């Protein structure tokens, strides 16, 4: 355990007390400060689940883990078996694609590095839709339908159903069961995969919770190797951006699942980064609806885990 891990654990212990004492935010301030009320978090989560069925709501593992300011059946969001084909060390970073996001009044070292900000292939964000409830899911890019080109002439990338099924996206599992058992004959199976040239892919379960203290969504993840064996923290760091893996990502206890510790992106800068991105929309003559909050949130989280392929939305320009 390095010094950063010790510091982060101390902060987490102190913040758990602060969260208990912090009142629930009731007034919307997302445009002014980048934070969300619990009601806005649920509305944005419903919108994400509606457009991207790879995400779903989950309840808490036991009554002691329930937060009464959230619906019983909507305690947190989860996406299972998300593929991760490459390690960050295999990626060649291009500094011309990076953007340093600085906060107002920040000091050196408090910047957020968006490693693929100017990359049109990975700069992903929400699809613009009207308010009609009867949206055809089969035509949404997240769902995997072909969809129609929007007014700007952009088309969504085709969804590979075989890859989705192969990643386990359609497997029905108990939402509270997270520890996967290794498959039998793991070494033999791995050797066979190498012989026939099959790509051995890691997968991740991704969670989004609401952090009452920081009043923002919080991102959690746990990884598995190609045999379904949970990855260690050091192994998962291979899939984290070098700029963030020791300063931004910590191992902490899940707020809604008993006896479960996951890697999490610390939320201390989330509100300021979201405020900055919202301001970019306004400067370009657009307005960000609170329902799209989680899409933008997932866009900047991708700077931390660029090889985890969870975001299937179309490009957007700030």
C-alpha positions as protocol buffer text, in pm:
chain_id: "A"
residue {
  index: 1
  type: UNK
  ca { x: 0 y: 0 z: 0 }
}
residue {
  index: 2
  type: UNK
  ca { x: 149 y: 335 z: -104 }
}
residue {
  index: 3
  type: UNK
  ca { x: 118 y: 676 z: 59 }
}
residue {
  index: 4
  type: UNK
  ca { x: -165 y: 781 z: -173 }
}
residue {
  index: 5
  type: UNK
  ca { x: -372 y: 479 z: -67 }
}
residue {
  index: 6
  type: UNK
  ca { x: -323 y: 562 z: 302 }
}
residue {
  index: 7
  type: UNK
  ca { x: -420 y: 926 z: 246 }
}
residue {
  index: 8
  type: UNK
  ca { x: -728 y: 825 z: 47 }
}
residue {
  index: 9
  type: UNK
  ca { x: -839 y: 577 z: 314 }
}
residue {
  index: 10
  type: UNK
  ca { x: -805 y: 845 z: 582 }
}
residue {
  index: 11
  type: UNK
  ca { x: -1010 y: 1086 z: 372 }
}
residue {
  index: 12
  type: UNK
  ca { x: -1278 y: 822 z: 315 }
}
residue {
  index: 13
  type: UNK
  ca { x: -1311 y: 753 z: 687 }
}
residue {
  index: 14
  type: UNK
  ca { x: -1351 y: 1124 z: 759 }
}
residue {
  index: 15
  type: UNK
  ca { x: -1596 y: 1174 z: 473 }
}
residue {
  index: 16
  type: UNK
  ca { x: -1818 y: 888 z: 591 }
}
residue {
  index: 17
  type: UNK
  ca { x: -1883 y: 1093 z: 903 }
}
residue {
  index: 18
  type: UNK
  ca { x: -1935 y: 1404 z: 693 }
}
residue {
  index: 19
  type: UNK
  ca { x: -2186 y: 1224 z: 471 }
}
residue {
  index: 20
  type: UNK
  ca { x: -2389 y: 1119 z: 774 }
}
residue {
  index: 21
  type: UNK
  ca { x: -2405 y: 1480 z: 896 }
}
residue {
  index: 22
  type: UNK
  ca { x: -2471 y: 1638 z: 554 }
}
residue {
  index: 23
  type: UNK
  ca { x: -2837 y: 1722 z: 487 }
}
residue {
  index: 24
  type: UNK
  ca { x: -3000 y: 1590 z: 169 }
}
residue {
  index: 25
  type: UNK
  ca { x: -2985 y: 1842 z: -116 }
}
residue {
  index: 26
  type: UNK
  ca { x: -3338 y: 1942 z: -216 }
}
residue {
  index: 27
  type: UNK
  ca { x: -3288 y: 2246 z: -442 }
}
residue {
  index: 28
  type: UNK
  ca { x: -3154 y: 2202 z: -795 }
}
residue {
  index: 29
  type: UNK
  ca { x: -2807 y: 2353 z: -843 }
}
residue {
  index: 30
  type: UNK
  ca { x: -2665 y: 2146 z: -1125 }
}
residue {
  index: 31
  type: UNK
  ca { x: -2618 y: 2437 z: -1367 }
}
residue {
  index: 32
  type: UNK
  ca { x: -2462 y: 2660 z: -1103 }
}
residue {
  index: 33
  type: UNK
  ca { x: -2236 y: 2412 z: -927 }
}
residue {
  index: 34
  type: UNK
  ca { x: -2251 y: 2079 z: -1115 }
}
residue {
  index: 35
  type: UNK
  ca { x: -2421 y: 1889 z: -830 }
}
residue {
  index: 36
  type: UNK
  ca { x: -2742 y: 1683 z: -832 }
}
residue {
  index: 37
  type: UNK
  ca { x: -3030 y: 1630 z: -594 }
}
residue {
  index: 38
  type: UNK
  ca { x: -3126 y: 1264 z: -529 }
}
residue {
  index: 39
  type: UNK
  ca { x: -3441 y: 1321 z: -740 }
}
residue {
  index: 40
  type: UNK
  ca { x: -3230 y: 1450 z: -1031 }
}
residue {
  index: 41
  type: UNK
  ca { x: -2996 y: 1152 z: -995 }
}
residue {
  index: 42
  type: UNK
  ca { x: -3289 y: 912 z: -1021 }
}
residue {
  index: 43
  type: UNK
  ca { x: -3434 y: 1100 z: -1322 }
}
residue {
  index: 44
  type: UNK
  ca { x: -3097 y: 1098 z: -1500 }
}
residue {
  index: 45
  type: UNK
  ca { x: -3058 y: 728 z: -1415 }
}
residue {
  index: 46
  type: UNK
  ca { x: -3400 y: 648 z: -1558 }
}
residue {
  index: 47
  type: UNK
  ca { x: -3299 y: 828 z: -1877 }
}
residue {
  index: 48
  type: UNK
  ca { x: -2973 y: 630 z: -1900 }
}
residue {
  index: 49
  type: UNK
  ca { x: -3152 y: 297 z: -1845 }
}
residue {
  index: 50
  type: UNK
  ca { x: -3419 y: 392 z: -2100 }
}
residue {
  index: 51
  type: UNK
  ca { x: -3164 y: 467 z: -2373 }
}
residue {
  index: 52
  type: UNK
  ca { x: -2898 y: 212 z: -2276 }
}
residue {
  index: 53
  type: UNK
  ca { x: -3051 y: -115 z: -2150 }
}
residue {
  index: 54
  type: UNK
  ca { x: -2701 y: -241 z: -2065 }
}
residue {
  index: 55
  type: UNK
  ca { x: -2753 y: -29 z: -1752 }
}
residue {
  index: 56
  type: UNK
  ca { x: -3013 y: -120 z: -1490 }
}
residue {
  index: 57
  type: UNK
  ca { x: -3120 y: -19 z: -1141 }
}
residue {
  index: 58
  type: UNK
  ca { x: -3043 y: -233 z: -837 }
}
residue {
  index: 59
  type: UNK
  ca { x: -3165 y: -236 z: -478 }
}
residue {
  index: 60
  type: UNK
  ca { x: -2945 y: -261 z: -168 }
}
residue {
  index: 61
  type: UNK
  ca { x: -2821 y: -598 z: -41 }
}
residue {
  index: 62
  type: UNK
  ca { x: -2991 y: -557 z: 298 }
}
residue {
  index: 63
  type: UNK
  ca { x: -3209 y: -298 z: 477 }
}
residue {
  index: 64
  type: UNK
  ca { x: -2912 y: -145 z: 661 }
}
residue {
  index: 65
  type: UNK
  ca { x: -2766 y: -41 z: 325 }
}
residue {
  index: 66
  type: UNK
  ca { x: -3077 y: 142 z: 203 }
}
residue {
  index: 67
  type: UNK
  ca { x: -3058 y: 520 z: 165 }
}
residue {
  index: 68
  type: UNK
  ca { x: -3404 y: 655 z: 243 }
}
residue {
  index: 69
  type: UNK
  ca { x: -3361 y: 955 z: 11 }
}
residue {
  index: 70
  type: UNK
  ca { x: -3356 y: 714 z: -288 }
}
residue {
  index: 71
  type: UNK
  ca { x: -3632 y: 473 z: -403 }
}
residue {
  index: 72
  type: UNK
  ca { x: -3598 y: 123 z: -259 }
}
residue {
  index: 73
  type: UNK
  ca { x: -3556 y: -33 z: -604 }
}
residue {
  index: 74
  type: UNK
  ca { x: -3326 y: 242 z: -738 }
}
residue {
  index: 75
  type: UNK
  ca { x: -3038 y: 258 z: -494 }
}
residue {
  index: 76
  type: UNK
  ca { x: -2765 y: 241 z: -758 }
}
residue {
  index: 77
  type: UNK
  ca { x: -2702 y: 171 z: -1127 }
}
residue {
  index: 78
  type: UNK
  ca { x: -2511 y: -129 z: -1260 }
}
residue {
  index: 79
  type: UNK
  ca { x: -2379 y: -251 z: -1595 }
}
residue {
  index: 80
  type: UNK
  ca { x: -2239 y: -605 z: -1604 }
}
residue {
  index: 81
  type: UNK
  ca { x: -1969 y: -779 z: -1807 }
}
residue {
  index: 82
  type: UNK
  ca { x: -1852 y: -473 z: -1997 }
}
residue {
  index: 83
  type: UNK
  ca { x: -1563 y: -574 z: -2230 }
}
residue {
  index: 84
  type: UNK
  ca { x: -1208 y: -444 z: -2195 }
}
residue {
  index: 85
  type: UNK
  ca { x: -995 y: -569 z: -2483 }
}
residue {
  index: 86
  type: UNK
  ca { x: -673 y: -372 z: -2426 }
}
residue {
  index: 87
  type: UNK
  ca { x: -451 y: -258 z: -2143 }
}
residue {
  index: 88
  type: UNK
  ca { x: -369 y: 110 z: -2106 }
}
residue {
  index: 89
  type: UNK
  ca { x: -1 y: 26 z: -2145 }
}
residue {
  index: 90
  type: UNK
  ca { x: -81 y: -95 z: -2498 }
}
residue {
  index: 91
  type: UNK
  ca { x: -227 y: 241 z: -2595 }
}
residue {
  index: 92
  type: UNK
  ca { x: -16 y: 513 z: -2753 }
}
residue {
  index: 93
  type: UNK
  ca { x: -121 y: 851 z: -2613 }
}
residue {
  index: 94
  type: UNK
  ca { x: -122 y: 1153 z: -2837 }
}
residue {
  index: 95
  type: UNK
  ca { x: -76 y: 1476 z: -2642 }
}
residue {
  index: 96
  type: UNK
  ca { x: -258 y: 1671 z: -2916 }
}
residue {
  index: 97
  type: UNK
  ca { x: -579 y: 1486 z: -2816 }
}
residue {
  index: 98
  type: UNK
  ca { x: -552 y: 1579 z: -2449 }
}
residue {
  index: 99
  type: UNK
  ca { x: -723 y: 1867 z: -2274 }
}
residue {
  index: 100
  type: UNK
  ca { x: -638 y: 1988 z: -1924 }
}
residue {
  index: 101
  type: UNK
  ca { x: -955 y: 2083 z: -1735 }
}
residue {
  index: 102
  type: UNK
  ca { x: -873 y: 2331 z: -1461 }
}
residue {
  index: 103
  type: UNK
  ca { x: -1106 y: 2434 z: -1186 }
}
residue {
  index: 104
  type: UNK
  ca { x: -1162 y: 2788 z: -1072 }
}
residue {
  index: 105
  type: UNK
  ca { x: -918 y: 2875 z: -796 }
}
residue {
  index: 106
  type: UNK
  ca { x: -735 y: 2542 z: -833 }
}
residue {
  index: 107
  type: UNK
  ca { x: -368 y: 2499 z: -754 }
}
residue {
  index: 108
  type: UNK
  ca { x: -110 y: 2302 z: -948 }
}
residue {
  index: 109
  type: UNK
  ca { x: -191 y: 1932 z: -938 }
}
residue {
  index: 110
  type: UNK
  ca { x: -567 y: 1974 z: -914 }
}
residue {
  index: 111
  type: UNK
  ca { x: -629 y: 1960 z: -1288 }
}
residue {
  index: 112
  type: UNK
  ca { x: -829 y: 1687 z: -1462 }
}
residue {
  index: 113
  type: UNK
  ca { x: -667 y: 1532 z: -1770 }
}
residue {
  index: 114
  type: UNK
  ca { x: -912 y: 1431 z: -2043 }
}
residue {
  index: 115
  type: UNK
  ca { x: -682 y: 1203 z: -2241 }
}
residue {
  index: 116
  type: UNK
  ca { x: -907 y: 1177 z: -2551 }
}
residue {
  index: 117
  type: UNK
  ca { x: -1094 y: 1508 z: -2547 }
}
residue {
  index: 118
  type: UNK
  ca { x: -1024 y: 1589 z: -2913 }
}
residue {
  index: 119
  type: UNK
  ca { x: -1054 y: 1231 z: -3038 }
}
residue {
  index: 120
  type: UNK
  ca { x: -1375 y: 1213 z: -3242 }
}
residue {
  index: 121
  type: UNK
  ca { x: -1385 y: 833 z: -3209 }
}
residue {
  index: 122
  type: UNK
  ca { x: -1384 y: 823 z: -2829 }
}
residue {
  index: 123
  type: UNK
  ca { x: -1531 y: 1163 z: -2740 }
}
residue {
  index: 124
  type: UNK
  ca { x: -1874 y: 1023 z: -2663 }
}
residue {
  index: 125
  type: UNK
  ca { x: -2188 y: 1186 z: -2528 }
}
residue {
  index: 126
  type: UNK
  ca { x: -2568 y: 1166 z: -2528 }
}
residue {
  index: 127
  type: UNK
  ca { x: -2801 y: 1146 z: -2817 }
}
residue {
  index: 128
  type: UNK
  ca { x: -3036 y: 1445 z: -2839 }
}
residue {
  index: 129
  type: UNK
  ca { x: -3399 y: 1337 z: -2815 }
}
residue {
  index: 130
  type: UNK
  ca { x: -3732 y: 1506 z: -2772 }
}
residue {
  index: 131
  type: UNK
  ca { x: -3946 y: 1463 z: -2462 }
}
residue {
  index: 132
  type: UNK
  ca { x: -4185 y: 1208 z: -2609 }
}
residue {
  index: 133
  type: UNK
  ca { x: -4209 y: 895 z: -2400 }
}
residue {
  index: 134
  type: UNK
  ca { x: -4262 y: 661 z: -2692 }
}
residue {
  index: 135
  type: UNK
  ca { x: -3903 y: 659 z: -2817 }
}
residue {
  index: 136
  type: UNK
  ca { x: -3818 y: 351 z: -3017 }
}
residue {
  index: 137
  type: UNK
  ca { x: -3541 y: 176 z: -2825 }
}
residue {
  index: 138
  type: UNK
  ca { x: -3457 y: -33 z: -3128 }
}
residue {
  index: 139
  type: UNK
  ca { x: -3340 y: 283 z: -3301 }
}
residue {
  index: 140
  type: UNK
  ca { x: -3118 y: 412 z: -3021 }
}
residue {
  index: 141
  type: UNK
  ca { x: -2745 y: 378 z: -3056 }
}
residue {
  index: 142
  type: UNK
  ca { x: -2698 y: 254 z: -2699 }
}
residue {
  index: 143
  type: UNK
  ca { x: -2943 y: -30 z: -2753 }
}
residue {
  index: 144
  type: UNK
  ca { x: -2761 y: -133 z: -3067 }
}
residue {
  index: 145
  type: UNK
  ca { x: -3021 y: -52 z: -3332 }
}
residue {
  index: 146
  type: UNK
  ca { x: -2902 y: 97 z: -3656 }
}
residue {
  index: 147
  type: UNK
  ca { x: -3099 y: 418 z: -3603 }
}
residue {
  index: 148
  type: UNK
  ca { x: -3144 y: 704 z: -3842 }
}
residue {
  index: 149
  type: UNK
  ca { x: -2902 y: 985 z: -3911 }
}
residue {
  index: 150
  type: UNK
  ca { x: -2979 y: 1297 z: -3713 }
}
residue {
  index: 151
  type: UNK
  ca { x: -3008 y: 1645 z: -3862 }
}
residue {
  index: 152
  type: UNK
  ca { x: -2632 y: 1693 z: -3851 }
}
residue {
  index: 153
  type: UNK
  ca { x: -2585 y: 1387 z: -4074 }
}
residue {
  index: 154
  type: UNK
  ca { x: -2408 y: 1178 z: -3808 }
}
residue {
  index: 155
  type: UNK
  ca { x: -2491 y: 811 z: -3773 }
}
residue {
  index: 156
  type: UNK
  ca { x: -2442 y: 582 z: -3477 }
}
residue {
  index: 157
  type: UNK
  ca { x: -2192 y: 299 z: -3490 }
}
residue {
  index: 158
  type: UNK
  ca { x: -2347 y: -42 z: -3562 }
}
residue {
  index: 159
  type: UNK
  ca { x: -2388 y: -261 z: -3257 }
}
residue {
  index: 160
  type: UNK
  ca { x: -2232 y: -609 z: -3266 }
}
residue {
  index: 161
  type: UNK
  ca { x: -2494 y: -842 z: -3116 }
}
residue {
  index: 162
  type: UNK
  ca { x: -2262 y: -1143 z: -3121 }
}
residue {
  index: 163
  type: UNK
  ca { x: -2002 y: -951 z: -2920 }
}
residue {
  index: 164
  type: UNK
  ca { x: -2267 y: -835 z: -2674 }
}
residue {
  index: 165
  type: UNK
  ca { x: -2395 y: -1189 z: -2617 }
}
residue {
  index: 166
  type: UNK
  ca { x: -2039 y: -1318 z: -2591 }
}
residue {
  index: 167
  type: UNK
  ca { x: -1957 y: -1063 z: -2319 }
}
residue {
  index: 168
  type: UNK
  ca { x: -2239 y: -1203 z: -2105 }
}
residue {
  index: 169
  type: UNK
  ca { x: -2470 y: -905 z: -2141 }
}
residue {
  index: 170
  type: UNK
  ca { x: -2781 y: -1122 z: -2170 }
}
residue {
  index: 171
  type: UNK
  ca { x: -2707 y: -1356 z: -1884 }
}
residue {
  index: 172
  type: UNK
  ca { x: -2955 y: -1331 z: -1600 }
}
residue {
  index: 173
  type: UNK
  ca { x: -2780 y: -1304 z: -1265 }
}
residue {
  index: 174
  type: UNK
  ca { x: -2869 y: -1222 z: -907 }
}
residue {
  index: 175
  type: UNK
  ca { x: -2795 y: -848 z: -874 }
}
residue {
  index: 176
  type: UNK
  ca { x: -2632 y: -910 z: -536 }
}
residue {
  index: 177
  type: UNK
  ca { x: -2397 y: -1183 z: -651 }
}
residue {
  index: 178
  type: UNK
  ca { x: -2068 y: -1028 z: -761 }
}
residue {
  index: 179
  type: UNK
  ca { x: -1802 y: -1291 z: -688 }
}
residue {
  index: 180
  type: UNK
  ca { x: -1761 y: -1513 z: -993 }
}
residue {
  index: 181
  type: UNK
  ca { x: -1614 y: -1861 z: -957 }
}
residue {
  index: 182
  type: UNK
  ca { x: -1323 y: -1951 z: -1186 }
}
residue {
  index: 183
  type: UNK
  ca { x: -1412 y: -2187 z: -1463 }
}
residue {
  index: 184
  type: UNK
  ca { x: -1271 y: -2537 z: -1449 }
}
residue {
  index: 185
  type: UNK
  ca { x: -962 y: -2614 z: -1654 }
}
residue {
  index: 186
  type: UNK
  ca { x: -875 y: -2244 z: -1664 }
}
residue {
  index: 187
  type: UNK
  ca { x: -507 y: -2290 z: -1771 }
}
residue {
  index: 188
  type: UNK
  ca { x: -603 y: -2548 z: -2032 }
}
residue {
  index: 189
  type: UNK
  ca { x: -876 y: -2321 z: -2167 }
}
residue {
  index: 190
  type: UNK
  ca { x: -638 y: -2022 z: -2179 }
}
residue {
  index: 191
  type: UNK
  ca { x: -378 y: -2230 z: -2365 }
}
residue {
  index: 192
  type: UNK
  ca { x: -644 y: -2343 z: -2613 }
}
residue {
  index: 193
  type: UNK
  ca { x: -750 y: -1982 z: -2672 }
}
residue {
  index: 194
  type: UNK
  ca { x: -391 y: -1887 z: -2749 }
}
residue {
  index: 195
  type: UNK
  ca { x: -357 y: -2177 z: -2992 }
}
residue {
  index: 196
  type: UNK
  ca { x: -656 y: -2076 z: -3201 }
}
residue {
  index: 197
  type: UNK
  ca { x: -590 y: -1703 z: -3178 }
}
residue {
  index: 198
  type: UNK
  ca { x: -897 y: -1609 z: -2970 }
}
residue {
  index: 199
  type: UNK
  ca { x: -876 y: -1269 z: -2804 }
}
residue {
  index: 200
  type: UNK
  ca { x: -881 y: -1313 z: -2427 }
}
residue {
  index: 201
  type: UNK
  ca { x: -1089 y: -1024 z: -2295 }
}
residue {
  index: 202
  type: UNK
  ca { x: -1127 y: -883 z: -1948 }
}
residue {
  index: 203
  type: UNK
  ca { x: -1473 y: -773 z: -1836 }
}
residue {
  index: 204
  type: UNK
  ca { x: -1593 y: -524 z: -1575 }
}
residue {
  index: 205
  type: UNK
  ca { x: -1902 y: -472 z: -1364 }
}
residue {
  index: 206
  type: UNK
  ca { x: -1967 y: -97 z: -1334 }
}
residue {
  index: 207
  type: UNK
  ca { x: -2171 y: 74 z: -1063 }
}
residue {
  index: 208
  type: UNK
  ca { x: -2294 y: 432 z: -1024 }
}
residue {
  index: 209
  type: UNK
  ca { x: -2406 y: 544 z: -679 }
}
residue {
  index: 210
  type: UNK
  ca { x: -2520 y: 878 z: -540 }
}
residue {
  index: 211
  type: UNK
  ca { x: -2270 y: 1040 z: -303 }
}
residue {
  index: 212
  type: UNK
  ca { x: -2467 y: 1241 z: -47 }
}
residue {
  index: 213
  type: UNK
  ca { x: -2164 y: 1433 z: 82 }
}
residue {
  index: 214
  type: UNK
  ca { x: -2038 y: 1553 z: -258 }
}
residue {
  index: 215
  type: UNK
  ca { x: -2391 y: 1551 z: -407 }
}
residue {
  index: 216
  type: UNK
  ca { x: -2273 y: 1388 z: -730 }
}
residue {
  index: 217
  type: UNK
  ca { x: -2276 y: 1042 z: -893 }
}
residue {
  index: 218
  type: UNK
  ca { x: -1989 y: 815 z: -792 }
}
residue {
  index: 219
  type: UNK
  ca { x: -1835 y: 551 z: -1020 }
}
residue {
  index: 220
  type: UNK
  ca { x: -1730 y: 203 z: -899 }
}
residue {
  index: 221
  type: UNK
  ca { x: -1588 y: -95 z: -1086 }
}
residue {
  index: 222
  type: UNK
  ca { x: -1469 y: -453 z: -1040 }
}
residue {
  index: 223
  type: UNK
  ca { x: -1287 y: -650 z: -1308 }
}
residue {
  index: 224
  type: UNK
  ca { x: -1265 y: -1016 z: -1410 }
}
residue {
  index: 225
  type: UNK
  ca { x: -1012 y: -1201 z: -1622 }
}
residue {
  index: 226
  type: UNK
  ca { x: -1108 y: -1416 z: -1920 }
}
residue {
  index: 227
  type: UNK
  ca { x: -1187 y: -1709 z: -1685 }
}
residue {
  index: 228
  type: UNK
  ca { x: -1420 y: -1502 z: -1467 }
}
residue {
  index: 229
  type: UNK
  ca { x: -1174 y: -1471 z: -1179 }
}
residue {
  index: 230
  type: UNK
  ca { x: -1193 y: -1131 z: -1002 }
}
residue {
  index: 231
  type: UNK
  ca { x: -891 y: -910 z: -1072 }
}
residue {
  index: 232
  type: UNK
  ca { x: -674 y: -772 z: -795 }
}
residue {
  index: 233
  type: UNK
  ca { x: -644 y: -395 z: -753 }
}
residue {
  index: 234
  type: UNK
  ca { x: -293 y: -403 z: -903 }
}
residue {
  index: 235
  type: UNK
  ca { x: -422 y: -595 z: -1205 }
}
residue {
  index: 236
  type: UNK
  ca { x: -707 y: -347 z: -1256 }
}
residue {
  index: 237
  type: UNK
  ca { x: -458 y: -60 z: -1250 }
}
residue {
  index: 238
  type: UNK
  ca { x: -337 y: -187 z: -1589 }
}
residue {
  index: 239
  type: UNK
  ca { x: -670 y: -63 z: -1725 }
}
residue {
  index: 240
  type: UNK
  ca { x: -657 y: 279 z: -1555 }
}
residue {
  index: 241
  type: UNK
  ca { x: -510 y: 593 z: -1706 }
}
residue {
  index: 242
  type: UNK
  ca { x: -156 y: 656 z: -1585 }
}
residue {
  index: 243
  type: UNK
  ca { x: -254 y: 1013 z: -1494 }
}
residue {
  index: 244
  type: UNK
  ca { x: -526 y: 899 z: -1254 }
}
residue {
  index: 245
  type: UNK
  ca { x: -462 y: 548 z: -1121 }
}
residue {
  index: 246
  type: UNK
  ca { x: -280 y: 642 z: -799 }
}
residue {
  index: 247
  type: UNK
  ca { x: -434 y: 983 z: -725 }
}
residue {
  index: 248
  type: UNK
  ca { x: -797 y: 945 z: -832 }
}
residue {
  index: 249
  type: UNK
  ca { x: -885 y: 576 z: -782 }
}
residue {
  index: 250
  type: UNK
  ca { x: -920 y: 422 z: -436 }
}
residue {
  index: 251
  type: UNK
  ca { x: -1047 y: 93 z: -289 }
}
residue {
  index: 252
  type: UNK
  ca { x: -1349 y: 154 z: -64 }
}
residue {
  index: 253
  type: UNK
  ca { x: -1651 y: -20 z: 83 }
}
residue {
  index: 254
  type: UNK
  ca { x: -1959 y: -19 z: -137 }
}
residue {
  index: 255
  type: UNK
  ca { x: -2239 y: 188 z: 22 }
}
residue {
  index: 256
  type: UNK
  ca { x: -2522 y: -46 z: -80 }
}
residue {
  index: 257
  type: UNK
  ca { x: -2370 y: -397 z: -81 }
}
residue {
  index: 258
  type: UNK
  ca { x: -2246 y: -559 z: 240 }
}
residue {
  index: 259
  type: UNK
  ca { x: -1891 y: -697 z: 259 }
}
residue {
  index: 260
  type: UNK
  ca { x: -1794 y: -565 z: -82 }
}
residue {
  index: 261
  type: UNK
  ca { x: -1497 y: -337 z: -153 }
}
residue {
  index: 262
  type: UNK
  ca { x: -1457 y: -198 z: -503 }
}
residue {
  index: 263
  type: UNK
  ca { x: -1225 y: 37 z: -688 }
}
residue {
  index: 264
  type: UNK
  ca { x: -1388 y: 378 z: -710 }
}
residue {
  index: 265
  type: UNK
  ca { x: -1312 y: 711 z: -873 }
}
residue {
  index: 266
  type: UNK
  ca { x: -1301 y: 959 z: -589 }
}
residue {
  index: 267
  type: UNK
  ca { x: -1575 y: 1221 z: -640 }
}
residue {
  index: 268
  type: UNK
  ca { x: -1404 y: 1525 z: -490 }
}
residue {
  index: 269
  type: UNK
  ca { x: -1359 y: 1692 z: -832 }
}
residue {
  index: 270
  type: UNK
  ca { x: -1674 y: 1561 z: -1003 }
}
residue {
  index: 271
  type: UNK
  ca { x: -1891 y: 1869 z: -943 }
}
residue {
  index: 272
  type: UNK
  ca { x: -1628 y: 2117 z: -1065 }
}
residue {
  index: 273
  type: UNK
  ca { x: -1554 y: 1913 z: -1377 }
}
residue {
  index: 274
  type: UNK
  ca { x: -1926 y: 1882 z: -1456 }
}
residue {
  index: 275
  type: UNK
  ca { x: -1972 y: 2257 z: -1399 }
}
residue {
  index: 276
  type: UNK
  ca { x: -1690 y: 2325 z: -1644 }
}
residue {
  index: 277
  type: UNK
  ca { x: -1843 y: 2098 z: -1909 }
}
residue {
  index: 278
  type: UNK
  ca { x: -2189 y: 2254 z: -1859 }
}
residue {
  index: 279
  type: UNK
  ca { x: -2034 y: 2599 z: -1909 }
}
residue {
  index: 280
  type: UNK
  ca { x: -1877 y: 2478 z: -2234 }
}
residue {
  index: 281
  type: UNK
  ca { x: -2223 y: 2386 z: -2361 }
}
residue {
  index: 282
  type: UNK
  ca { x: -2358 y: 2731 z: -2272 }
}
residue {
  index: 283
  type: UNK
  ca { x: -2064 y: 2910 z: -2434 }
}
residue {
  index: 284
  type: UNK
  ca { x: -2146 y: 2729 z: -2759 }
}
residue {
  index: 285
  type: UNK
  ca { x: -2511 y: 2829 z: -2749 }
}
residue {
  index: 286
  type: UNK
  ca { x: -2649 y: 2500 z: -2616 }
}
residue {
  index: 287
  type: UNK
  ca { x: -2818 y: 2400 z: -2295 }
}
residue {
  index: 288
  type: UNK
  ca { x: -2760 y: 2076 z: -2108 }
}
residue {
  index: 289
  type: UNK
  ca { x: -3071 y: 1907 z: -1973 }
}
residue {
  index: 290
  type: UNK
  ca { x: -3031 y: 1745 z: -1631 }
}
residue {
  index: 291
  type: UNK
  ca { x: -3155 y: 1417 z: -1783 }
}
residue {
  index: 292
  type: UNK
  ca { x: -2833 y: 1402 z: -1987 }
}
residue {
  index: 293
  type: UNK
  ca { x: -2612 y: 1449 z: -1681 }
}
residue {
  index: 294
  type: UNK
  ca { x: -2500 y: 1086 z: -1656 }
}
residue {
  index: 295
  type: UNK
  ca { x: -2404 y: 1069 z: -2023 }
}
residue {
  index: 296
  type: UNK
  ca { x: -2164 y: 1360 z: -1977 }
}
residue {
  index: 297
  type: UNK
  ca { x: -2048 y: 1208 z: -1648 }
}
residue {
  index: 298
  type: UNK
  ca { x: -1964 y: 881 z: -1824 }
}
residue {
  index: 299
  type: UNK
  ca { x: -1782 y: 1077 z: -2093 }
}
residue {
  index: 300
  type: UNK
  ca { x: -1531 y: 1226 z: -1852 }
}
residue {
  index: 301
  type: UNK
  ca { x: -1502 y: 901 z: -1652 }
}
residue {
  index: 302
  type: UNK
  ca { x: -1378 y: 745 z: -1975 }
}
residue {
  index: 303
  type: UNK
  ca { x: -1065 y: 958 z: -1939 }
}
residue {
  index: 304
  type: UNK
  ca { x: -981 y: 746 z: -1633 }
}
residue {
  index: 305
  type: UNK
  ca { x: -1067 y: 403 z: -1783 }
}
residue {
  index: 306
  type: UNK
  ca { x: -1026 y: 459 z: -2160 }
}
residue {
  index: 307
  type: UNK
  ca { x: -1010 y: 88 z: -2250 }
}
residue {
  index: 308
  type: UNK
  ca { x: -1334 y: -18 z: -2075 }
}
residue {
  index: 309
  type: UNK
  ca { x: -1587 y: -10 z: -2357 }
}
residue {
  index: 310
  type: UNK
  ca { x: -1909 y: 86 z: -2180 }
}
residue {
  index: 311
  type: UNK
  ca { x: -2010 y: 400 z: -2368 }
}
residue {
  index: 312
  type: UNK
  ca { x: -2193 y: 342 z: -2698 }
}
residue {
  index: 313
  type: UNK
  ca { x: -2334 y: 691 z: -2747 }
}
residue {
  index: 314
  type: UNK
  ca { x: -2256 y: 921 z: -3038 }
}
residue {
  index: 315
  type: UNK
  ca { x: -2002 y: 1202 z: -3053 }
}
residue {
  index: 316
  type: UNK
  ca { x: -2076 y: 1546 z: -2924 }
}
residue {
  index: 317
  type: UNK
  ca { x: -1886 y: 1872 z: -2958 }
}
residue {
  index: 318
  type: UNK
  ca { x: -1839 y: 2110 z: -2669 }
}
